[in-house]
Amino acid sequence: MPRKTKPKPTDAAPTAADPTFASLGLSEPVLRAVEDAGYRAPTPIQAEAIPLVLKGRDLIGLAQTGTGKTAAFTLPLVDRLITGPRRTRALILTPTRELCVQVEESVRKYAKFAELDVAPVYGGVPLDPQQKALRAGVDIVVATPGRMIDHLERQNVVFDELEVLVLDEADRMLDMGFAPQINCIVAEIPPYRQTLLFSATMPPEVEALARKYLRKPVVVQIGLRSAAASTVSHAVYPVPADRKTALLAELLKRDGMDSVLVFCRTKHGADRVVRQLQHEGVAATAMHADKTQAQRTQALSDFKDGKIRVLVATDIAQRGLDISGISHVINYDVPQQPEDYVHRIGRTGRAETTGDAFTFMAPDEIAMVRTIERILGEPIPRISVPGYDFGTVANG
Ligand code: AMP
């Protein structure tokens, strides 16, 4: 029977270094939404901010996009609104229409099991549908400042019972000249509210805004920590796209590469890697959606029994994989979603053997790796293998 490795139970005693979403004090419908989103563990800003927001504190979060800041304020916000009256109780102000839509989508995702209504409010589109939504009654409004004022003037919504105000990307809102609109909106909101301000930077204007509208705020600052604290050893290998298989074959020659799970973006990519590895005499098998269930089960059991050393899987296959004792995870392609990286890395780090996680990064994947590093809250060390990295190849 294949052994199963399950994530740690949520009631395991949390340590400061290893918080779980449950240990932060979030309630069940919110935890379900988090699980549904595929997040294994809180990002650094979530771990710090969520307990404070749940306590009702005002908070200044110094964090840029890509750190998981939206969930850092939305999860405790949803938690708070689950109980209490169905009124408009929360307003999230964002600088742009794009961010407004993005935040609204996140709110919907995190409020999925909480039965809360959300309305997005931004300019450049007709007022009517927004007006209808607001008048029907919503729990949470996500808005850009200019359009929010239009609706307030038309009395499409009142903020008499608003409890939580979030100023997202406050520095950008001020840069865009929204200070007068923000002042006008805040004047409509009761003073005994909770106010959360997020900003990538803290110029004097943002400080002034915080002084004006926040009460005894705690400041949570998320910089990139050093990678040394990490339990899993991650590394990024810069390599041109057409040298990835050669690098993989090279790494597989090293000691300790006993059971290696390789992730590729596409089925064809996975098949090609398997063919090339087999050509080099490496026992490898592919696992993806085109394989029958019987083939997949066989591949998995051969991998677990050590008959094949390398299993090459696609993104689609990865969620169902439940394997212990992997020595290495290799991201042949950089995962498209940061949460997939966290998922995959979890497969080695949380299993009884500590694994290494390597990510092959072609030049066009650099931006994606940066996003992942922001989510992790730490940089991933780069390892150059002479003859395979960009520099040496370009020079050679
Ligand atoms: P944000 O900084 O809020 O724009 O979030 C950036 C990305 O991180 C989004 O794609 C989220 O879905 C993702 N994300 C947020 N929290 C987590 C988490 N705890 N684990 C993995 N991914 C996350």
Short mmCIF file of C-alpha atoms and ligand atoms in Angstrom, two decimals:
data_model
loop_
_atom_site.label_atom_id
_atom_site.label_comp_id
_atom_site.label_asym_id
_atom_site.label_seq_id
_atom_site.Cartn_x
_atom_site.Cartn_y
_atom_site.Cartn_z
CA MET A 1 0.00 0.00 0.00
CA PRO A 2 1.35 3.42 -0.81
CA ARG A 3 2.05 5.44 2.26
CA LYS A 4 0.13 8.64 2.57
CA THR A 5 1.54 11.92 3.68
CA LYS A 6 -1.05 14.37 4.85
CA PRO A 7 -0.40 17.99 5.71
CA LYS A 8 0.02 18.54 9.41
CA PRO A 9 -3.30 18.52 11.26
CA THR A 10 -4.52 22.02 11.90
CA ASP A 11 -4.68 21.42 15.64
CA ALA A 12 -0.95 20.68 15.80
CA ALA A 13 0.71 23.01 18.28
CA PRO A 14 1.77 26.00 16.22
CA THR A 15 5.16 27.50 16.73
CA ALA A 16 6.11 31.09 16.06
CA ALA A 17 8.19 29.96 13.12
CA ASP A 18 5.47 27.80 11.63
CA PRO A 19 2.02 29.36 11.96
CA THR A 20 -1.00 27.80 10.29
CA PHE A 21 -4.11 29.69 9.22
CA ALA A 22 -6.05 27.95 12.01
CA SER A 23 -3.50 29.04 14.60
CA LEU A 24 -4.11 32.68 13.63
CA GLY A 25 -7.65 32.47 15.02
CA LEU A 26 -9.72 32.53 11.82
CA SER A 27 -13.13 30.89 11.90
CA GLU A 28 -14.22 27.80 10.00
CA PRO A 29 -15.86 29.36 6.89
CA VAL A 30 -12.75 31.46 6.33
CA LEU A 31 -10.44 28.49 6.83
CA ARG A 32 -12.45 26.54 4.28
CA ALA A 33 -12.06 29.35 1.74
CA VAL A 34 -8.32 29.42 2.37
CA GLU A 35 -8.10 25.68 1.85
CA ASP A 36 -10.19 26.00 -1.28
CA ALA A 37 -7.76 28.62 -2.58
CA GLY A 38 -4.97 26.09 -2.15
CA TYR A 39 -2.92 28.05 0.38
CA ARG A 40 -0.93 25.84 2.74
CA ALA A 41 0.46 28.38 5.13
CA PRO A 42 0.12 32.10 5.75
CA THR A 43 2.62 34.40 4.11
CA PRO A 44 4.70 36.53 6.52
CA ILE A 45 2.39 39.55 6.32
CA GLN A 46 -0.65 37.34 6.85
CA ALA A 47 0.92 35.67 9.89
CA GLU A 48 1.64 39.03 11.47
CA ALA A 49 -1.36 41.08 10.44
CA ILE A 50 -4.28 38.65 10.75
CA PRO A 51 -4.22 38.21 14.57
CA LEU A 52 -3.94 41.98 15.05
CA VAL A 53 -6.80 42.76 12.68
CA LEU A 54 -8.93 40.09 14.35
CA LYS A 55 -8.34 41.87 17.66
CA GLY A 56 -9.79 45.01 16.13
CA ARG A 57 -6.55 46.97 16.00
CA ASP A 58 -5.90 49.72 13.46
CA LEU A 59 -2.96 48.68 11.34
CA ILE A 60 -0.42 50.04 8.90
CA GLY A 61 0.86 47.30 6.59
CA LEU A 62 4.00 48.15 4.73
CA ALA A 63 3.93 45.61 1.95
CA GLN A 64 3.82 45.57 -1.79
CA THR A 65 1.65 43.58 -4.14
CA GLY A 66 2.61 39.94 -4.30
CA THR A 67 3.13 39.51 -0.55
CA GLY A 68 -0.38 38.19 0.05
CA LYS A 69 -1.52 41.51 1.53
CA THR A 70 -5.04 41.29 0.10
CA ALA A 71 -5.76 38.15 2.10
CA ALA A 72 -4.01 39.73 5.10
CA PHE A 73 -6.81 42.27 5.40
CA THR A 74 -9.67 40.42 3.70
CA LEU A 75 -9.57 37.18 5.71
CA PRO A 76 -10.00 38.87 9.12
CA LEU A 77 -12.48 41.29 7.58
CA VAL A 78 -14.67 38.46 6.35
CA ASP A 79 -14.26 36.75 9.71
CA ARG A 80 -15.66 39.82 11.44
CA LEU A 81 -18.60 40.27 9.10
CA ILE A 82 -19.82 36.66 9.35
CA THR A 83 -21.65 37.58 12.53
CA GLY A 84 -23.68 40.73 13.04
CA PRO A 85 -26.21 42.64 10.96
CA ARG A 86 -26.42 42.57 7.16
CA ARG A 87 -25.49 46.16 6.47
CA THR A 88 -22.73 47.84 4.50
CA ARG A 89 -20.04 47.33 7.10
CA ALA A 90 -16.80 47.45 5.13
CA LEU A 91 -15.27 49.68 2.47
CA ILE A 92 -12.03 48.95 0.67
CA LEU A 93 -10.60 51.88 -1.29
CA THR A 94 -8.15 51.11 -4.10
CA PRO A 95 -6.36 53.46 -6.50
CA THR A 96 -7.24 51.86 -9.84
CA ARG A 97 -10.03 50.06 -11.59
CA GLU A 98 -7.75 47.03 -12.19
CA LEU A 99 -6.87 46.72 -8.53
CA CYS A 100 -10.51 47.24 -7.59
CA VAL A 101 -11.57 44.29 -9.76
CA GLN A 102 -8.70 42.17 -8.48
CA VAL A 103 -9.49 42.90 -4.84
CA GLU A 104 -13.18 42.28 -5.43
CA GLU A 105 -12.36 38.86 -6.89
CA SER A 106 -10.21 38.06 -3.87
CA VAL A 107 -12.96 39.16 -1.50
CA ARG A 108 -15.41 36.87 -3.30
CA LYS A 109 -12.95 34.00 -3.08
CA TYR A 110 -12.32 34.46 0.63
CA ALA A 111 -16.00 35.14 1.44
CA LYS A 112 -17.17 32.09 -0.52
CA PHE A 113 -18.51 30.23 2.50
CA ALA A 114 -19.56 33.31 4.44
CA GLU A 115 -22.64 34.43 2.49
CA LEU A 116 -21.59 38.05 2.16
CA ASP A 117 -22.40 40.34 -0.76
CA VAL A 118 -19.68 42.38 -2.43
CA ALA A 119 -20.03 45.24 -4.92
CA PRO A 120 -17.23 46.67 -7.03
CA VAL A 121 -17.45 50.39 -7.72
CA TYR A 122 -15.15 52.02 -10.27
CA GLY A 123 -15.27 54.63 -13.00
CA GLY A 124 -15.33 54.37 -16.78
CA VAL A 125 -18.45 52.17 -16.86
CA PRO A 126 -22.16 53.08 -16.51
CA LEU A 127 -23.37 53.99 -13.03
CA ASP A 128 -26.63 52.09 -13.30
CA PRO A 129 -25.61 48.48 -12.58
CA GLN A 130 -23.44 49.63 -9.69
CA GLN A 131 -26.28 51.75 -8.37
CA LYS A 132 -28.63 48.77 -8.49
CA ALA A 133 -26.16 46.55 -6.67
CA LEU A 134 -25.53 49.13 -3.96
CA ARG A 135 -29.22 49.87 -3.46
CA ALA A 136 -29.99 46.17 -3.14
CA GLY A 137 -27.69 46.18 -0.12
CA VAL A 138 -24.14 44.85 0.13
CA ASP A 139 -21.87 43.91 2.99
CA ILE A 140 -18.58 44.98 1.42
CA VAL A 141 -17.89 47.73 -1.10
CA VAL A 142 -14.61 47.74 -3.05
CA ALA A 143 -14.19 51.10 -4.75
CA THR A 144 -12.01 53.64 -6.43
CA PRO A 145 -12.38 57.05 -4.73
CA GLY A 146 -13.86 59.14 -7.57
CA ARG A 147 -16.71 56.80 -8.41
CA MET A 148 -17.39 56.15 -4.73
CA ILE A 149 -18.14 59.84 -4.29
CA ASP A 150 -20.57 59.80 -7.23
CA HIS A 151 -22.55 57.08 -5.48
CA LEU A 152 -22.43 58.76 -2.09
CA GLU A 153 -23.73 61.98 -3.64
CA ARG A 154 -26.60 60.04 -5.19
CA GLN A 155 -27.20 58.39 -1.84
CA ASN A 156 -26.97 54.97 -3.39
CA VAL A 157 -25.25 53.79 -0.25
CA VAL A 158 -24.79 55.16 3.26
CA PHE A 159 -21.86 54.45 5.49
CA ASP A 160 -23.57 55.17 8.82
CA GLU A 161 -22.89 51.64 10.01
CA LEU A 162 -19.53 51.10 8.41
CA GLU A 163 -17.15 49.29 10.74
CA VAL A 164 -14.02 48.71 8.72
CA LEU A 165 -12.23 50.99 6.27
CA VAL A 166 -9.29 49.68 4.25
CA LEU A 167 -7.03 52.05 2.34
CA ASP A 168 -5.20 49.79 -0.09
CA GLU A 169 -2.07 51.03 -1.85
CA ALA A 170 -2.38 54.33 -0.02
CA ASP A 171 0.81 55.71 -1.55
CA ARG A 172 -0.55 55.19 -5.06
CA MET A 173 -3.89 56.74 -4.16
CA LEU A 174 -2.12 59.87 -2.93
CA ASP A 175 0.19 59.93 -5.97
CA MET A 176 -2.87 59.91 -8.16
CA GLY A 177 -4.24 62.95 -6.34
CA PHE A 178 -7.05 61.21 -4.47
CA ALA A 179 -6.47 62.92 -1.10
CA PRO A 180 -9.53 65.23 -1.40
CA GLN A 181 -11.79 62.32 -2.39
CA ILE A 182 -10.50 60.17 0.46
CA ASN A 183 -11.17 62.99 2.93
CA CYS A 184 -14.65 63.43 1.57
CA ILE A 185 -15.43 59.69 1.85
CA VAL A 186 -13.98 59.30 5.35
CA ALA A 187 -16.18 62.20 6.51
CA GLU A 188 -19.17 59.93 5.81
CA ILE A 189 -17.88 57.10 7.97
CA PRO A 190 -18.36 56.84 11.75
CA PRO A 191 -15.17 57.63 13.69
CA TYR A 192 -15.41 54.51 15.87
CA ARG A 193 -14.38 52.21 13.04
CA GLN A 194 -11.37 50.01 12.41
CA THR A 195 -9.01 51.46 9.81
CA LEU A 196 -6.35 49.49 7.94
CA LEU A 197 -3.84 51.17 5.69
CA PHE A 198 -1.60 49.31 3.26
CA SER A 199 1.22 50.95 1.39
CA ALA A 200 4.42 49.84 -0.33
CA THR A 201 6.22 52.98 0.85
CA MET A 202 5.81 55.43 3.71
CA PRO A 203 6.40 58.95 2.39
CA PRO A 204 5.38 61.89 4.67
CA GLU A 205 2.00 62.24 2.91
CA VAL A 206 1.05 58.66 3.76
CA GLU A 207 2.24 59.18 7.33
CA ALA A 208 0.04 62.24 7.58
CA LEU A 209 -2.92 60.31 6.25
CA ALA A 210 -2.32 57.55 8.79
CA ARG A 211 -2.04 60.07 11.65
CA LYS A 212 -5.30 61.64 10.60
CA TYR A 213 -7.39 58.51 10.22
CA LEU A 214 -5.87 55.69 12.26
CA ARG A 215 -6.05 55.23 16.03
CA LYS A 216 -2.97 53.84 17.78
CA PRO A 217 -2.05 51.77 14.74
CA VAL A 218 0.36 48.86 14.88
CA VAL A 219 2.87 48.85 12.06
CA VAL A 220 3.61 45.60 10.27
CA GLN A 221 6.51 45.73 7.90
CA ILE A 222 7.39 42.91 5.59
CA GLY A 223 10.79 42.97 4.06
CA LEU A 224 12.45 40.03 2.45
CA ARG A 225 13.93 37.85 5.17
CA SER A 226 17.17 36.01 4.63
CA ALA A 227 16.73 32.57 3.16
CA ALA A 228 18.78 30.94 5.93
CA ALA A 229 15.78 30.43 8.22
CA SER A 230 13.96 28.29 5.71
CA THR A 231 13.46 24.58 6.45
CA VAL A 232 13.44 23.48 2.85
CA SER A 233 16.47 24.34 0.84
CA HIS A 234 15.29 26.13 -2.23
CA ALA A 235 17.45 27.14 -5.10
CA VAL A 236 16.87 28.77 -8.43
CA TYR A 237 19.03 27.71 -11.36
CA PRO A 238 19.21 30.33 -14.09
CA VAL A 239 19.30 28.40 -17.37
CA PRO A 240 18.29 29.09 -20.97
CA ALA A 241 15.07 27.30 -21.94
CA ASP A 242 16.81 25.02 -24.44
CA ARG A 243 19.40 23.85 -21.89
CA LYS A 244 16.95 22.79 -19.19
CA THR A 245 16.93 19.06 -19.99
CA ALA A 246 20.72 18.99 -20.18
CA LEU A 247 20.90 20.67 -16.77
CA LEU A 248 18.36 18.20 -15.38
CA ALA A 249 20.41 15.24 -16.65
CA GLU A 250 23.51 16.80 -15.12
CA LEU A 251 21.88 17.30 -11.70
CA LEU A 252 20.52 13.74 -11.76
CA LYS A 253 24.11 12.46 -11.81
CA ARG A 254 24.66 13.83 -8.33
CA ASP A 255 24.45 11.80 -5.12
CA GLY A 256 21.18 11.81 -3.26
CA MET A 257 18.94 12.40 -6.26
CA ASP A 258 17.01 9.25 -5.37
CA SER A 259 13.39 10.07 -6.08
CA VAL A 260 12.87 13.20 -8.05
CA LEU A 261 9.54 14.76 -8.90
CA VAL A 262 9.81 17.07 -11.91
CA PHE A 263 7.09 19.55 -12.82
CA CYS A 264 6.54 20.70 -16.39
CA ARG A 265 4.01 23.19 -17.68
CA THR A 266 2.66 21.07 -20.56
CA LYS A 267 1.98 17.42 -21.37
CA HIS A 268 4.19 17.62 -24.44
CA GLY A 269 6.95 19.15 -22.38
CA ALA A 270 6.66 16.34 -19.84
CA ASP A 271 6.73 13.66 -22.55
CA ARG A 272 9.74 15.26 -24.22
CA VAL A 273 11.68 15.42 -20.96
CA VAL A 274 10.91 11.76 -20.27
CA ARG A 275 12.07 10.71 -23.75
CA GLN A 276 15.29 12.65 -23.41
CA LEU A 277 15.99 11.26 -19.95
CA GLN A 278 15.30 7.71 -21.10
CA HIS A 279 17.69 8.35 -23.96
CA GLU A 280 20.32 9.18 -21.33
CA GLY A 281 19.54 5.94 -19.52
CA VAL A 282 17.56 7.49 -16.67
CA ALA A 283 14.44 5.56 -15.54
CA ALA A 284 11.72 8.20 -15.91
CA THR A 285 7.95 8.22 -16.42
CA ALA A 286 5.44 10.94 -17.29
CA MET A 287 2.26 11.60 -15.40
CA HIS A 288 -0.37 13.85 -16.90
CA ALA A 289 -3.98 14.15 -18.00
CA ASP A 290 -3.50 12.10 -21.20
CA LYS A 291 -2.48 9.02 -19.23
CA THR A 292 -5.18 6.59 -18.18
CA GLN A 293 -5.92 6.18 -14.52
CA ALA A 294 -4.28 2.74 -14.64
CA GLN A 295 -1.12 4.21 -16.15
CA ARG A 296 -1.02 6.92 -13.54
CA THR A 297 -1.49 4.50 -10.67
CA GLN A 298 1.24 2.27 -12.10
CA ALA A 299 3.63 5.20 -12.54
CA LEU A 300 3.03 6.34 -9.00
CA SER A 301 3.55 2.91 -7.50
CA ASP A 302 6.74 2.36 -9.54
CA PHE A 303 7.98 5.72 -8.28
CA LYS A 304 7.18 4.93 -4.66
CA ASP A 305 8.81 1.50 -4.95
CA GLY A 306 11.95 3.06 -6.35
CA LYS A 307 11.59 1.31 -9.73
CA ILE A 308 11.62 4.66 -11.44
CA ARG A 309 13.76 7.43 -10.11
CA VAL A 310 12.19 10.36 -11.90
CA LEU A 311 8.49 11.18 -12.22
CA VAL A 312 7.70 14.00 -14.61
CA ALA A 313 4.28 15.55 -13.91
CA THR A 314 2.26 18.45 -15.23
CA ASP A 315 0.56 21.18 -13.24
CA ILE A 316 -2.75 19.37 -13.62
CA ALA A 317 -1.43 16.18 -12.09
CA GLN A 318 0.19 17.84 -9.13
CA ARG A 319 -2.80 18.47 -6.85
CA GLY A 320 -3.67 14.78 -6.70
CA LEU A 321 -0.16 13.61 -5.92
CA ASP A 322 0.35 12.42 -2.41
CA ILE A 323 3.82 11.08 -2.02
CA SER A 324 6.22 10.72 0.85
CA GLY A 325 9.94 10.36 0.79
CA ILE A 326 10.68 12.49 -2.25
CA SER A 327 14.29 13.58 -2.25
CA HIS A 328 13.88 16.45 -4.68
CA VAL A 329 11.25 18.53 -6.40
CA ILE A 330 12.39 20.19 -9.58
CA ASN A 331 10.33 22.88 -11.22
CA TYR A 332 11.44 22.40 -14.80
CA ASP A 333 9.18 25.35 -15.61
CA VAL A 334 8.51 28.10 -13.09
CA PRO A 335 4.97 27.63 -11.71
CA GLN A 336 2.48 30.11 -13.13
CA GLN A 337 0.72 30.58 -9.80
CA PRO A 338 2.78 31.42 -6.72
CA GLU A 339 0.57 29.15 -4.64
CA ASP A 340 1.62 26.20 -6.81
CA TYR A 341 5.19 26.79 -5.77
CA VAL A 342 4.22 26.70 -2.12
CA HIS A 343 2.21 23.51 -2.77
CA ARG A 344 5.03 21.71 -4.46
CA ILE A 345 7.66 22.73 -2.00
CA GLY A 346 5.37 21.52 0.75
CA ARG A 347 5.63 18.05 -0.74
CA THR A 348 9.22 17.71 0.23
CA GLY A 349 9.54 19.93 3.28
CA ARG A 350 6.53 18.56 5.15
CA ALA A 351 7.30 14.93 4.44
CA GLU A 352 9.54 13.06 6.80
CA THR A 353 12.56 13.48 4.62
CA THR A 354 13.75 17.00 4.06
CA GLY A 355 13.93 17.63 0.39
CA ASP A 356 15.55 20.11 -1.85
CA ALA A 357 13.49 22.20 -4.21
CA PHE A 358 15.12 23.41 -7.38
CA THR A 359 13.55 25.75 -9.89
CA PHE A 360 14.87 26.16 -13.41
CA MET A 361 14.52 29.77 -14.49
CA ALA A 362 14.78 30.84 -18.12
CA PRO A 363 15.21 34.57 -18.81
CA ASP A 364 11.48 35.06 -19.46
CA GLU A 365 10.63 33.50 -16.09
CA ILE A 366 12.60 35.94 -13.92
CA ALA A 367 9.54 38.11 -13.12
CA MET A 368 7.55 35.07 -11.97
CA VAL A 369 10.34 33.97 -9.64
CA ARG A 370 10.35 37.45 -8.11
CA THR A 371 6.62 37.19 -7.42
CA ILE A 372 7.15 33.83 -5.71
CA GLU A 373 9.92 35.33 -3.57
CA ARG A 374 7.58 38.08 -2.44
CA ILE A 375 4.98 35.50 -1.41
CA LEU A 376 7.57 33.50 0.49
CA GLY A 377 8.88 36.69 2.07
CA GLU A 378 12.41 35.61 1.33
CA PRO A 379 14.77 35.49 -1.59
CA ILE A 380 15.58 32.11 -3.10
CA PRO A 381 19.30 31.62 -3.57
CA ARG A 382 20.59 31.41 -7.14
CA ILE A 383 22.93 28.64 -8.16
CA SER A 384 24.83 28.87 -11.40
CA VAL A 385 26.10 25.68 -12.92
CA PRO A 386 29.00 26.58 -15.20
CA GLY A 387 28.17 25.74 -18.76
CA TYR A 388 24.44 25.88 -18.16
CA ASP A 389 23.60 29.33 -16.81
CA PHE A 390 22.74 32.36 -18.95
CA GLY A 391 26.09 34.05 -18.61
CA THR A 392 28.36 31.16 -19.52
CA VAL A 393 26.11 29.98 -22.31
CA ALA A 394 25.82 33.45 -23.77
CA ASN A 395 29.60 33.84 -23.58
CA GLY A 396 30.30 30.36 -24.84
P1 AMP B 1 -1.46 39.92 -3.18
O1 AMP B 1 -0.16 40.38 -2.59
O2 AMP B 1 -2.57 40.07 -2.23
O3 AMP B 1 -1.73 40.61 -4.49
O4 AMP B 1 -1.36 38.35 -3.48
C1 AMP B 1 -0.53 37.84 -4.49
C2 AMP B 1 -0.81 36.38 -4.84
O5 AMP B 1 -0.52 35.53 -3.74
C3 AMP B 1 -2.23 36.05 -5.23
O6 AMP B 1 -2.15 35.30 -6.42
C4 AMP B 1 -2.77 35.19 -4.10
O7 AMP B 1 -3.69 34.25 -4.58
C5 AMP B 1 -1.51 34.54 -3.59
N1 AMP B 1 -1.53 34.19 -2.14
C6 AMP B 1 -2.03 34.94 -1.13
N2 AMP B 1 -1.85 34.33 0.05
C7 AMP B 1 -1.21 33.16 -0.19
C8 AMP B 1 -0.75 32.09 0.64
N3 AMP B 1 -0.89 32.10 1.95
N4 AMP B 1 -0.14 31.04 0.03
C9 AMP B 1 0.03 31.03 -1.31
N5 AMP B 1 -0.39 32.00 -2.14
C10 AMP B 1 -1.00 33.07 -1.60
#
